[in-house]
Amino acid sequence: MVGNSAIKGFAKPKDAKNSKQQSGYVIGLILIASGFTLTGLTFMDPFFGRPPPAWRVNTETGYAEIVASPRELFYHDVPEEEAEYWVSQLTNQSLKALFEGAEYTYAGWKDVPSWYIGTVEDRGLPVLAQRLSVGMARGVGASVEHRELQTSHSPFLSKPELTVELILEAVDAFTRSSSDKSKSAVGTNNAVLVPGARLLSPLTWFRFGLPLAFGRVLGKCVLLFGWGRGLWRSLFRST
């Protein structure tokens, strides 16, 4: 949410060609096993304020408490010793960051092209939810390139080389410095997926097609909701 919101006002304006300033803009976003922030909504608003089974709300401490194994949630494909180290580095998550701050959130992914790196074996943010969110973003008109890795929630630890390869490919796409479209397949043995339904592969209809299509429908609903809310506010203010 922080990255999406923090770029507000830093994207390159549409009339930037006529401006003396041609650098210093945000030109793209790379999201890894993440979500698409919606303007005016907190992290938990899309979930109707209900936490997932993996953690619970502790109003006495003001923190979210993980009730599942942190290693299983985030690092199950990382070597045990390394995973335990990263578990030891986890800190408490404030409930304020999850349930408050709607006035500061911003859908920055609408302003610039985005690359989404999904994680197929994710036990913290299921890949189905990730695919829905990509479809939703596309449904509201965002430009989102979608790739997936066969990893846990932490591909930068379990598959750092592949993660770096995708990041470099994304940066290359943002800067349009190369026409090479084959980087994702170099030496990966199909380790990088480009999600999408294929006509002659029925399994992909259900694996990718349905979640992405349903996400697009959600995106259209988000647009309709935003339009209705704007109309209501304008009518309310006029009275």
JSON list of C-alpha atoms in Angstrom, two decimals:
[
{"chain": "A", "resi": 1, "resn": "MET", "atom": "CA", "xyz": [0.00, 0.00, 0.00]},
{"chain": "A", "resi": 2, "resn": "VAL", "atom": "CA", "xyz": [2.82, 2.38, 0.82]},
{"chain": "A", "resi": 3, "resn": "GLY", "atom": "CA", "xyz": [4.44, 2.14, -2.61]},
{"chain": "A", "resi": 4, "resn": "ASN", "atom": "CA", "xyz": [1.15, 2.57, -4.46]},
{"chain": "A", "resi": 5, "resn": "SER", "atom": "CA", "xyz": [0.20, 5.59, -2.37]},
{"chain": "A", "resi": 6, "resn": "ALA", "atom": "CA", "xyz": [3.63, 7.22, -2.17]},
{"chain": "A", "resi": 7, "resn": "ILE", "atom": "CA", "xyz": [3.90, 7.86, -5.91]},
{"chain": "A", "resi": 8, "resn": "LYS", "atom": "CA", "xyz": [0.94, 10.22, -5.92]},
{"chain": "A", "resi": 9, "resn": "GLY", "atom": "CA", "xyz": [1.95, 13.29, -7.88]},
{"chain": "A", "resi": 10, "resn": "PHE", "atom": "CA", "xyz": [5.23, 11.75, -9.08]},
{"chain": "A", "resi": 11, "resn": "ALA", "atom": "CA", "xyz": [4.00, 10.05, -12.25]},
{"chain": "A", "resi": 12, "resn": "LYS", "atom": "CA", "xyz": [4.93, 11.62, -15.56]},
{"chain": "A", "resi": 13, "resn": "PRO", "atom": "CA", "xyz": [2.16, 14.02, -16.68]},
{"chain": "A", "resi": 14, "resn": "LYS", "atom": "CA", "xyz": [0.52, 13.38, -20.03]},
{"chain": "A", "resi": 15, "resn": "ASP", "atom": "CA", "xyz": [1.75, 16.73, -21.31]},
{"chain": "A", "resi": 16, "resn": "ALA", "atom": "CA", "xyz": [5.31, 16.15, -20.07]},
{"chain": "A", "resi": 17, "resn": "LYS", "atom": "CA", "xyz": [6.68, 16.31, -23.63]},
{"chain": "A", "resi": 18, "resn": "ASN", "atom": "CA", "xyz": [6.07, 20.03, -23.55]},
{"chain": "A", "resi": 19, "resn": "SER", "atom": "CA", "xyz": [7.79, 20.38, -20.19]},
{"chain": "A", "resi": 20, "resn": "LYS", "atom": "CA", "xyz": [11.45, 21.23, -19.60]},
{"chain": "A", "resi": 21, "resn": "GLN", "atom": "CA", "xyz": [11.63, 18.50, -16.97]},
{"chain": "A", "resi": 22, "resn": "GLN", "atom": "CA", "xyz": [12.06, 15.13, -18.67]},
{"chain": "A", "resi": 23, "resn": "SER", "atom": "CA", "xyz": [13.37, 13.12, -15.70]},
{"chain": "A", "resi": 24, "resn": "GLY", "atom": "CA", "xyz": [12.62, 12.63, -12.04]},
{"chain": "A", "resi": 25, "resn": "TYR", "atom": "CA", "xyz": [9.30, 10.87, -12.56]},
{"chain": "A", "resi": 26, "resn": "VAL", "atom": "CA", "xyz": [8.06, 7.48, -11.43]},
{"chain": "A", "resi": 27, "resn": "ILE", "atom": "CA", "xyz": [7.69, 5.44, -14.63]},
{"chain": "A", "resi": 28, "resn": "GLY", "atom": "CA", "xyz": [6.44, 2.11, -13.32]},
{"chain": "A", "resi": 29, "resn": "LEU", "atom": "CA", "xyz": [5.54, -0.09, -10.37]},
{"chain": "A", "resi": 30, "resn": "ILE", "atom": "CA", "xyz": [6.66, -3.66, -9.62]},
{"chain": "A", "resi": 31, "resn": "LEU", "atom": "CA", "xyz": [4.38, -5.52, -7.22]},
{"chain": "A", "resi": 32, "resn": "ILE", "atom": "CA", "xyz": [5.54, -8.84, -5.74]},
{"chain": "A", "resi": 33, "resn": "ALA", "atom": "CA", "xyz": [2.90, -11.04, -4.08]},
{"chain": "A", "resi": 34, "resn": "SER", "atom": "CA", "xyz": [1.05, -7.86, -3.21]},
{"chain": "A", "resi": 35, "resn": "GLY", "atom": "CA", "xyz": [-2.23, -6.12, -3.84]},
{"chain": "A", "resi": 36, "resn": "PHE", "atom": "CA", "xyz": [-3.57, -3.06, -5.61]},
{"chain": "A", "resi": 37, "resn": "THR", "atom": "CA", "xyz": [-4.38, -0.23, -3.23]},
{"chain": "A", "resi": 38, "resn": "LEU", "atom": "CA", "xyz": [-7.72, 1.47, -3.80]},
{"chain": "A", "resi": 39, "resn": "THR", "atom": "CA", "xyz": [-7.98, 5.21, -3.24]},
{"chain": "A", "resi": 40, "resn": "GLY", "atom": "CA", "xyz": [-9.84, 6.04, -0.04]},
{"chain": "A", "resi": 41, "resn": "LEU", "atom": "CA", "xyz": [-9.89, 2.47, 1.29]},
{"chain": "A", "resi": 42, "resn": "THR", "atom": "CA", "xyz": [-7.79, 0.94, 4.06]},
{"chain": "A", "resi": 43, "resn": "PHE", "atom": "CA", "xyz": [-5.98, -2.37, 3.68]},
{"chain": "A", "resi": 44, "resn": "MET", "atom": "CA", "xyz": [-8.82, -4.25, 5.39]},
{"chain": "A", "resi": 45, "resn": "ASP", "atom": "CA", "xyz": [-11.77, -2.46, 3.78]},
{"chain": "A", "resi": 46, "resn": "PRO", "atom": "CA", "xyz": [-11.93, -4.82, 0.74]},
{"chain": "A", "resi": 47, "resn": "PHE", "atom": "CA", "xyz": [-12.15, -7.71, 3.23]},
{"chain": "A", "resi": 48, "resn": "PHE", "atom": "CA", "xyz": [-14.97, -5.99, 5.15]},
{"chain": "A", "resi": 49, "resn": "GLY", "atom": "CA", "xyz": [-12.67, -5.69, 8.15]},
{"chain": "A", "resi": 50, "resn": "ARG", "atom": "CA", "xyz": [-12.45, -9.44, 8.67]},
{"chain": "A", "resi": 51, "resn": "PRO", "atom": "CA", "xyz": [-8.93, -10.84, 9.15]},
{"chain": "A", "resi": 52, "resn": "PRO", "atom": "CA", "xyz": [-7.94, -14.08, 7.39]},
{"chain": "A", "resi": 53, "resn": "PRO", "atom": "CA", "xyz": [-7.52, -17.31, 9.41]},
{"chain": "A", "resi": 54, "resn": "ALA", "atom": "CA", "xyz": [-3.73, -16.85, 9.59]},
{"chain": "A", "resi": 55, "resn": "TRP", "atom": "CA", "xyz": [-3.90, -13.92, 12.00]},
{"chain": "A", "resi": 56, "resn": "ARG", "atom": "CA", "xyz": [-6.19, -12.25, 14.50]},
{"chain": "A", "resi": 57, "resn": "VAL", "atom": "CA", "xyz": [-6.83, -8.81, 15.90]},
{"chain": "A", "resi": 58, "resn": "ASN", "atom": "CA", "xyz": [-5.55, -8.03, 19.39]},
{"chain": "A", "resi": 59, "resn": "THR", "atom": "CA", "xyz": [-7.16, -4.77, 20.44]},
{"chain": "A", "resi": 60, "resn": "GLU", "atom": "CA", "xyz": [-5.36, -4.81, 23.79]},
{"chain": "A", "resi": 61, "resn": "THR", "atom": "CA", "xyz": [-1.89, -4.66, 22.26]},
{"chain": "A", "resi": 62, "resn": "GLY", "atom": "CA", "xyz": [-2.91, -2.84, 19.09]},
{"chain": "A", "resi": 63, "resn": "TYR", "atom": "CA", "xyz": [-1.15, -5.42, 16.93]},
{"chain": "A", "resi": 64, "resn": "ALA", "atom": "CA", "xyz": [-2.12, -8.20, 14.55]},
{"chain": "A", "resi": 65, "resn": "GLU", "atom": "CA", "xyz": [-1.14, -11.62, 15.88]},
{"chain": "A", "resi": 66, "resn": "ILE", "atom": "CA", "xyz": [-0.09, -14.42, 13.55]},
{"chain": "A", "resi": 67, "resn": "VAL", "atom": "CA", "xyz": [-1.69, -17.67, 14.68]},
{"chain": "A", "resi": 68, "resn": "ALA", "atom": "CA", "xyz": [-0.20, -19.82, 11.92]},
{"chain": "A", "resi": 69, "resn": "SER", "atom": "CA", "xyz": [3.44, -20.80, 11.57]},
{"chain": "A", "resi": 70, "resn": "PRO", "atom": "CA", "xyz": [5.32, -17.78, 10.13]},
{"chain": "A", "resi": 71, "resn": "ARG", "atom": "CA", "xyz": [7.64, -20.09, 8.27]},
{"chain": "A", "resi": 72, "resn": "GLU", "atom": "CA", "xyz": [4.74, -21.92, 6.64]},
{"chain": "A", "resi": 73, "resn": "LEU", "atom": "CA", "xyz": [3.10, -18.62, 5.75]},
{"chain": "A", "resi": 74, "resn": "PHE", "atom": "CA", "xyz": [6.08, -16.85, 4.24]},
{"chain": "A", "resi": 75, "resn": "TYR", "atom": "CA", "xyz": [9.14, -19.08, 3.86]},
{"chain": "A", "resi": 76, "resn": "HIS", "atom": "CA", "xyz": [8.17, -22.73, 3.40]},
{"chain": "A", "resi": 77, "resn": "ASP", "atom": "CA", "xyz": [10.44, -23.14, 0.35]},
{"chain": "A", "resi": 78, "resn": "VAL", "atom": "CA", "xyz": [13.43, -21.44, 1.98]},
{"chain": "A", "resi": 79, "resn": "PRO", "atom": "CA", "xyz": [16.13, -23.65, 3.65]},
{"chain": "A", "resi": 80, "resn": "GLU", "atom": "CA", "xyz": [15.26, -24.22, 7.31]},
{"chain": "A", "resi": 81, "resn": "GLU", "atom": "CA", "xyz": [18.15, -22.33, 8.89]},
{"chain": "A", "resi": 82, "resn": "GLU", "atom": "CA", "xyz": [17.67, -19.33, 6.63]},
{"chain": "A", "resi": 83, "resn": "ALA", "atom": "CA", "xyz": [13.91, -19.41, 7.13]},
{"chain": "A", "resi": 84, "resn": "GLU", "atom": "CA", "xyz": [14.31, -19.40, 10.91]},
{"chain": "A", "resi": 85, "resn": "TYR", "atom": "CA", "xyz": [16.57, -16.38, 10.64]},
{"chain": "A", "resi": 86, "resn": "TRP", "atom": "CA", "xyz": [14.01, -14.43, 8.65]},
{"chain": "A", "resi": 87, "resn": "VAL", "atom": "CA", "xyz": [11.25, -15.48, 11.04]},
{"chain": "A", "resi": 88, "resn": "SER", "atom": "CA", "xyz": [13.35, -14.00, 13.86]},
{"chain": "A", "resi": 89, "resn": "GLN", "atom": "CA", "xyz": [13.45, -10.69, 11.97]},
{"chain": "A", "resi": 90, "resn": "LEU", "atom": "CA", "xyz": [9.67, -10.32, 11.79]},
{"chain": "A", "resi": 91, "resn": "THR", "atom": "CA", "xyz": [8.19, -7.54, 13.91]},
{"chain": "A", "resi": 92, "resn": "ASN", "atom": "CA", "xyz": [4.70, -6.70, 15.10]},
{"chain": "A", "resi": 93, "resn": "GLN", "atom": "CA", "xyz": [2.18, -5.32, 12.60]},
{"chain": "A", "resi": 94, "resn": "SER", "atom": "CA", "xyz": [0.22, -2.34, 13.86]},
{"chain": "A", "resi": 95, "resn": "LEU", "atom": "CA", "xyz": [-3.55, -2.54, 13.49]},
{"chain": "A", "resi": 96, "resn": "LYS", "atom": "CA", "xyz": [-3.58, 1.16, 12.60]},
{"chain": "A", "resi": 97, "resn": "ALA", "atom": "CA", "xyz": [-1.76, 0.40, 9.36]},
{"chain": "A", "resi": 98, "resn": "LEU", "atom": "CA", "xyz": [-4.39, -2.21, 8.50]},
{"chain": "A", "resi": 99, "resn": "PHE", "atom": "CA", "xyz": [-7.63, -0.57, 9.59]},
{"chain": "A", "resi": 100, "resn": "GLU", "atom": "CA", "xyz": [-6.91, 3.17, 9.45]},
{"chain": "A", "resi": 101, "resn": "GLY", "atom": "CA", "xyz": [-5.43, 5.77, 7.10]},
{"chain": "A", "resi": 102, "resn": "ALA", "atom": "CA", "xyz": [-7.99, 5.65, 4.28]},
{"chain": "A", "resi": 103, "resn": "GLU", "atom": "CA", "xyz": [-7.49, 9.37, 3.70]},
{"chain": "A", "resi": 104, "resn": "TYR", "atom": "CA", "xyz": [-3.87, 8.68, 2.68]},
{"chain": "A", "resi": 105, "resn": "THR", "atom": "CA", "xyz": [-4.32, 5.72, 0.35]},
{"chain": "A", "resi": 106, "resn": "TYR", "atom": "CA", "xyz": [-3.98, 6.20, -3.38]},
{"chain": "A", "resi": 107, "resn": "ALA", "atom": "CA", "xyz": [-4.24, 3.90, -6.40]},
{"chain": "A", "resi": 108, "resn": "GLY", "atom": "CA", "xyz": [-0.91, 4.88, -7.91]},
{"chain": "A", "resi": 109, "resn": "TRP", "atom": "CA", "xyz": [-0.96, 1.84, -10.19]},
{"chain": "A", "resi": 110, "resn": "LYS", "atom": "CA", "xyz": [-3.52, 3.68, -12.31]},
{"chain": "A", "resi": 111, "resn": "ASP", "atom": "CA", "xyz": [-0.97, 6.36, -13.13]},
{"chain": "A", "resi": 112, "resn": "VAL", "atom": "CA", "xyz": [1.91, 4.20, -14.42]},
{"chain": "A", "resi": 113, "resn": "PRO", "atom": "CA", "xyz": [2.41, 0.77, -16.03]},
{"chain": "A", "resi": 114, "resn": "SER", "atom": "CA", "xyz": [2.75, -2.06, -13.53]},
{"chain": "A", "resi": 115, "resn": "TRP", "atom": "CA", "xyz": [4.35, -5.48, -13.44]},
{"chain": "A", "resi": 116, "resn": "TYR", "atom": "CA", "xyz": [2.85, -8.03, -11.06]},
{"chain": "A", "resi": 117, "resn": "ILE", "atom": "CA", "xyz": [5.01, -10.97, -9.93]},
{"chain": "A", "resi": 118, "resn": "GLY", "atom": "CA", "xyz": [2.68, -13.59, -8.47]},
{"chain": "A", "resi": 119, "resn": "THR", "atom": "CA", "xyz": [3.64, -16.53, -6.27]},
{"chain": "A", "resi": 120, "resn": "VAL", "atom": "CA", "xyz": [1.92, -19.82, -7.07]},
{"chain": "A", "resi": 121, "resn": "GLU", "atom": "CA", "xyz": [2.72, -21.62, -3.79]},
{"chain": "A", "resi": 122, "resn": "ASP", "atom": "CA", "xyz": [1.91, -18.63, -1.59]},
{"chain": "A", "resi": 123, "resn": "ARG", "atom": "CA", "xyz": [0.29, -19.63, 1.71]},
{"chain": "A", "resi": 124, "resn": "GLY", "atom": "CA", "xyz": [-0.05, -16.09, 2.99]},
{"chain": "A", "resi": 125, "resn": "LEU", "atom": "CA", "xyz": [-1.76, -14.52, -0.03]},
{"chain": "A", "resi": 126, "resn": "PRO", "atom": "CA", "xyz": [-3.26, -17.33, -2.13]},
{"chain": "A", "resi": 127, "resn": "VAL", "atom": "CA", "xyz": [-2.47, -17.16, -5.83]},
{"chain": "A", "resi": 128, "resn": "LEU", "atom": "CA", "xyz": [-6.19, -17.17, -6.65]},
{"chain": "A", "resi": 129, "resn": "ALA", "atom": "CA", "xyz": [-6.58, -13.87, -4.78]},
{"chain": "A", "resi": 130, "resn": "GLN", "atom": "CA", "xyz": [-3.54, -12.52, -6.62]},
{"chain": "A", "resi": 131, "resn": "ARG", "atom": "CA", "xyz": [-5.04, -13.39, -10.01]},
{"chain": "A", "resi": 132, "resn": "LEU", "atom": "CA", "xyz": [-8.33, -11.79, -9.03]},
{"chain": "A", "resi": 133, "resn": "SER", "atom": "CA", "xyz": [-6.53, -8.60, -8.05]},
{"chain": "A", "resi": 134, "resn": "VAL", "atom": "CA", "xyz": [-4.66, -8.47, -11.37]},
{"chain": "A", "resi": 135, "resn": "GLY", "atom": "CA", "xyz": [-7.96, -8.89, -13.22]},
{"chain": "A", "resi": 136, "resn": "MET", "atom": "CA", "xyz": [-9.51, -6.18, -11.08]},
{"chain": "A", "resi": 137, "resn": "ALA", "atom": "CA", "xyz": [-6.72, -3.73, -11.87]},
{"chain": "A", "resi": 138, "resn": "ARG", "atom": "CA", "xyz": [-7.05, -4.44, -15.58]},
{"chain": "A", "resi": 139, "resn": "GLY", "atom": "CA", "xyz": [-10.81, -4.06, -15.26]},
{"chain": "A", "resi": 140, "resn": "VAL", "atom": "CA", "xyz": [-10.46, -0.45, -14.16]},
{"chain": "A", "resi": 141, "resn": "GLY", "atom": "CA", "xyz": [-8.15, 0.27, -17.07]},
{"chain": "A", "resi": 142, "resn": "ALA", "atom": "CA", "xyz": [-4.68, -0.23, -15.58]},
{"chain": "A", "resi": 143, "resn": "SER", "atom": "CA", "xyz": [-1.76, -1.56, -17.62]},
{"chain": "A", "resi": 144, "resn": "VAL", "atom": "CA", "xyz": [-0.54, -4.69, -15.80]},
{"chain": "A", "resi": 145, "resn": "GLU", "atom": "CA", "xyz": [2.00, -7.24, -17.05]},
{"chain": "A", "resi": 146, "resn": "HIS", "atom": "CA", "xyz": [1.57, -10.48, -15.14]},
{"chain": "A", "resi": 147, "resn": "ARG", "atom": "CA", "xyz": [4.18, -13.13, -14.34]},
{"chain": "A", "resi": 148, "resn": "GLU", "atom": "CA", "xyz": [4.18, -15.94, -11.79]},
{"chain": "A", "resi": 149, "resn": "LEU", "atom": "CA", "xyz": [6.89, -17.87, -9.98]},
{"chain": "A", "resi": 150, "resn": "GLN", "atom": "CA", "xyz": [6.49, -21.30, -8.41]},
{"chain": "A", "resi": 151, "resn": "THR", "atom": "CA", "xyz": [7.42, -20.01, -4.96]},
{"chain": "A", "resi": 152, "resn": "SER", "atom": "CA", "xyz": [6.21, -19.04, -1.51]},
{"chain": "A", "resi": 153, "resn": "HIS", "atom": "CA", "xyz": [5.35, -15.48, -0.46]},
{"chain": "A", "resi": 154, "resn": "SER", "atom": "CA", "xyz": [9.08, -14.65, -0.54]},
{"chain": "A", "resi": 155, "resn": "PRO", "atom": "CA", "xyz": [10.48, -15.30, -4.04]},
{"chain": "A", "resi": 156, "resn": "PHE", "atom": "CA", "xyz": [13.29, -12.82, -3.37]},
{"chain": "A", "resi": 157, "resn": "LEU", "atom": "CA", "xyz": [14.62, -15.36, -0.83]},
{"chain": "A", "resi": 158, "resn": "SER", "atom": "CA", "xyz": [13.80, -18.72, -2.41]},
{"chain": "A", "resi": 159, "resn": "LYS", "atom": "CA", "xyz": [14.34, -17.74, -6.08]},
{"chain": "A", "resi": 160, "resn": "PRO", "atom": "CA", "xyz": [16.40, -14.54, -5.99]},
{"chain": "A", "resi": 161, "resn": "GLU", "atom": "CA", "xyz": [17.92, -14.99, -9.46]},
{"chain": "A", "resi": 162, "resn": "LEU", "atom": "CA", "xyz": [14.54, -15.40, -11.13]},
{"chain": "A", "resi": 163, "resn": "THR", "atom": "CA", "xyz": [13.11, -12.51, -9.15]},
{"chain": "A", "resi": 164, "resn": "VAL", "atom": "CA", "xyz": [15.97, -10.25, -10.24]},
{"chain": "A", "resi": 165, "resn": "GLU", "atom": "CA", "xyz": [15.52, -11.42, -13.84]},
{"chain": "A", "resi": 166, "resn": "LEU", "atom": "CA", "xyz": [11.88, -10.39, -13.80]},
{"chain": "A", "resi": 167, "resn": "ILE", "atom": "CA", "xyz": [12.63, -7.06, -12.15]},
{"chain": "A", "resi": 168, "resn": "LEU", "atom": "CA", "xyz": [15.21, -6.29, -14.83]},
{"chain": "A", "resi": 169, "resn": "GLU", "atom": "CA", "xyz": [12.73, -7.30, -17.51]},
{"chain": "A", "resi": 170, "resn": "ALA", "atom": "CA", "xyz": [10.14, -4.98, -15.99]},
{"chain": "A", "resi": 171, "resn": "VAL", "atom": "CA", "xyz": [12.58, -2.07, -15.82]},
{"chain": "A", "resi": 172, "resn": "ASP", "atom": "CA", "xyz": [13.54, -2.77, -19.42]},
{"chain": "A", "resi": 173, "resn": "ALA", "atom": "CA", "xyz": [9.87, -2.62, -20.40]},
{"chain": "A", "resi": 174, "resn": "PHE", "atom": "CA", "xyz": [9.36, 0.63, -18.50]},
{"chain": "A", "resi": 175, "resn": "THR", "atom": "CA", "xyz": [12.32, 2.29, -20.19]},
{"chain": "A", "resi": 176, "resn": "ARG", "atom": "CA", "xyz": [11.71, 0.67, -23.60]},
{"chain": "A", "resi": 177, "resn": "SER", "atom": "CA", "xyz": [15.44, 0.13, -23.97]},
{"chain": "A", "resi": 178, "resn": "SER", "atom": "CA", "xyz": [15.18, -3.31, -25.58]},
{"chain": "A", "resi": 179, "resn": "SER", "atom": "CA", "xyz": [12.85, -5.33, -27.76]},
{"chain": "A", "resi": 180, "resn": "ASP", "atom": "CA", "xyz": [13.94, -8.67, -26.27]},
{"chain": "A", "resi": 181, "resn": "LYS", "atom": "CA", "xyz": [10.81, -10.52, -25.15]},
{"chain": "A", "resi": 182, "resn": "SER", "atom": "CA", "xyz": [12.45, -13.84, -24.24]},
{"chain": "A", "resi": 183, "resn": "LYS", "atom": "CA", "xyz": [14.12, -13.05, -20.93]},
{"chain": "A", "resi": 184, "resn": "SER", "atom": "CA", "xyz": [11.49, -14.79, -18.85]},
{"chain": "A", "resi": 185, "resn": "ALA", "atom": "CA", "xyz": [12.32, -18.16, -20.41]},
{"chain": "A", "resi": 186, "resn": "VAL", "atom": "CA", "xyz": [16.12, -18.02, -20.21]},
{"chain": "A", "resi": 187, "resn": "GLY", "atom": "CA", "xyz": [17.36, -21.02, -18.27]},
{"chain": "A", "resi": 188, "resn": "THR", "atom": "CA", "xyz": [14.21, -21.30, -16.17]},
{"chain": "A", "resi": 189, "resn": "ASN", "atom": "CA", "xyz": [12.73, -24.59, -17.38]},
{"chain": "A", "resi": 190, "resn": "ASN", "atom": "CA", "xyz": [9.30, -22.98, -17.45]},
{"chain": "A", "resi": 191, "resn": "ALA", "atom": "CA", "xyz": [9.85, -21.64, -13.92]},
{"chain": "A", "resi": 192, "resn": "VAL", "atom": "CA", "xyz": [8.26, -18.35, -14.98]},
{"chain": "A", "resi": 193, "resn": "LEU", "atom": "CA", "xyz": [4.60, -18.43, -15.96]},
{"chain": "A", "resi": 194, "resn": "VAL", "atom": "CA", "xyz": [2.79, -15.89, -18.09]},
{"chain": "A", "resi": 195, "resn": "PRO", "atom": "CA", "xyz": [-0.78, -16.41, -16.83]},
{"chain": "A", "resi": 196, "resn": "GLY", "atom": "CA", "xyz": [-3.51, -16.45, -19.44]},
{"chain": "A", "resi": 197, "resn": "ALA", "atom": "CA", "xyz": [-6.21, -18.70, -20.86]},
{"chain": "A", "resi": 198, "resn": "ARG", "atom": "CA", "xyz": [-5.20, -20.62, -23.98]},
{"chain": "A", "resi": 199, "resn": "LEU", "atom": "CA", "xyz": [-7.83, -21.81, -26.43]},
{"chain": "A", "resi": 200, "resn": "LEU", "atom": "CA", "xyz": [-6.38, -25.30, -26.86]},
{"chain": "A", "resi": 201, "resn": "SER", "atom": "CA", "xyz": [-5.59, -25.79, -23.17]},
{"chain": "A", "resi": 202, "resn": "PRO", "atom": "CA", "xyz": [-8.89, -26.08, -21.24]},
{"chain": "A", "resi": 203, "resn": "LEU", "atom": "CA", "xyz": [-7.16, -26.29, -17.86]},
{"chain": "A", "resi": 204, "resn": "THR", "atom": "CA", "xyz": [-5.91, -22.74, -18.33]},
{"chain": "A", "resi": 205, "resn": "TRP", "atom": "CA", "xyz": [-9.50, -21.56, -18.70]},
{"chain": "A", "resi": 206, "resn": "PHE", "atom": "CA", "xyz": [-10.13, -22.46, -15.07]},
{"chain": "A", "resi": 207, "resn": "ARG", "atom": "CA", "xyz": [-6.64, -21.85, -13.71]},
{"chain": "A", "resi": 208, "resn": "PHE", "atom": "CA", "xyz": [-6.14, -18.40, -15.21]},
{"chain": "A", "resi": 209, "resn": "GLY", "atom": "CA", "xyz": [-9.10, -17.40, -17.34]},
{"chain": "A", "resi": 210, "resn": "LEU", "atom": "CA", "xyz": [-11.86, -17.49, -14.73]},
{"chain": "A", "resi": 211, "resn": "PRO", "atom": "CA", "xyz": [-9.99, -15.68, -11.92]},
{"chain": "A", "resi": 212, "resn": "LEU", "atom": "CA", "xyz": [-8.71, -12.99, -14.27]},
{"chain": "A", "resi": 213, "resn": "ALA", "atom": "CA", "xyz": [-12.12, -12.57, -15.92]},
{"chain": "A", "resi": 214, "resn": "PHE", "atom": "CA", "xyz": [-13.94, -12.42, -12.59]},
{"chain": "A", "resi": 215, "resn": "GLY", "atom": "CA", "xyz": [-11.37, -9.90, -11.42]},
{"chain": "A", "resi": 216, "resn": "ARG", "atom": "CA", "xyz": [-12.18, -7.74, -14.44]},
{"chain": "A", "resi": 217, "resn": "VAL", "atom": "CA", "xyz": [-15.85, -7.85, -13.45]},
{"chain": "A", "resi": 218, "resn": "LEU", "atom": "CA", "xyz": [-14.87, -6.74, -9.95]},
{"chain": "A", "resi": 219, "resn": "GLY", "atom": "CA", "xyz": [-12.89, -3.92, -11.53]},
{"chain": "A", "resi": 220, "resn": "LYS", "atom": "CA", "xyz": [-15.94, -2.73, -13.44]},
{"chain": "A", "resi": 221, "resn": "CYS", "atom": "CA", "xyz": [-17.90, -2.87, -10.18]},
{"chain": "A", "resi": 222, "resn": "VAL", "atom": "CA", "xyz": [-15.21, -0.75, -8.53]},
{"chain": "A", "resi": 223, "resn": "LEU", "atom": "CA", "xyz": [-15.58, 1.81, -11.31]},
{"chain": "A", "resi": 224, "resn": "LEU", "atom": "CA", "xyz": [-19.35, 1.80, -10.94]},
{"chain": "A", "resi": 225, "resn": "PHE", "atom": "CA", "xyz": [-19.07, 2.16, -7.18]},
{"chain": "A", "resi": 226, "resn": "GLY", "atom": "CA", "xyz": [-16.65, 5.05, -7.54]},
{"chain": "A", "resi": 227, "resn": "TRP", "atom": "CA", "xyz": [-18.93, 6.76, -10.03]},
{"chain": "A", "resi": 228, "resn": "GLY", "atom": "CA", "xyz": [-21.95, 6.29, -7.78]},
{"chain": "A", "resi": 229, "resn": "ARG", "atom": "CA", "xyz": [-20.09, 7.53, -4.71]},
{"chain": "A", "resi": 230, "resn": "GLY", "atom": "CA", "xyz": [-18.89, 10.60, -6.60]},
{"chain": "A", "resi": 231, "resn": "LEU", "atom": "CA", "xyz": [-22.42, 11.35, -7.81]},
{"chain": "A", "resi": 232, "resn": "TRP", "atom": "CA", "xyz": [-23.85, 10.91, -4.32]},
{"chain": "A", "resi": 233, "resn": "ARG", "atom": "CA", "xyz": [-21.26, 13.23, -2.80]},
{"chain": "A", "resi": 234, "resn": "SER", "atom": "CA", "xyz": [-21.84, 15.89, -5.45]},
{"chain": "A", "resi": 235, "resn": "LEU", "atom": "CA", "xyz": [-25.59, 15.75, -4.87]},
{"chain": "A", "resi": 236, "resn": "PHE", "atom": "CA", "xyz": [-25.17, 15.77, -1.11]},
{"chain": "A", "resi": 237, "resn": "ARG", "atom": "CA", "xyz": [-22.82, 18.75, -1.20]},
{"chain": "A", "resi": 238, "resn": "SER", "atom": "CA", "xyz": [-25.11, 20.66, -3.56]},
{"chain": "A", "resi": 239, "resn": "THR", "atom": "CA", "xyz": [-27.91, 20.41, -1.04]}
]
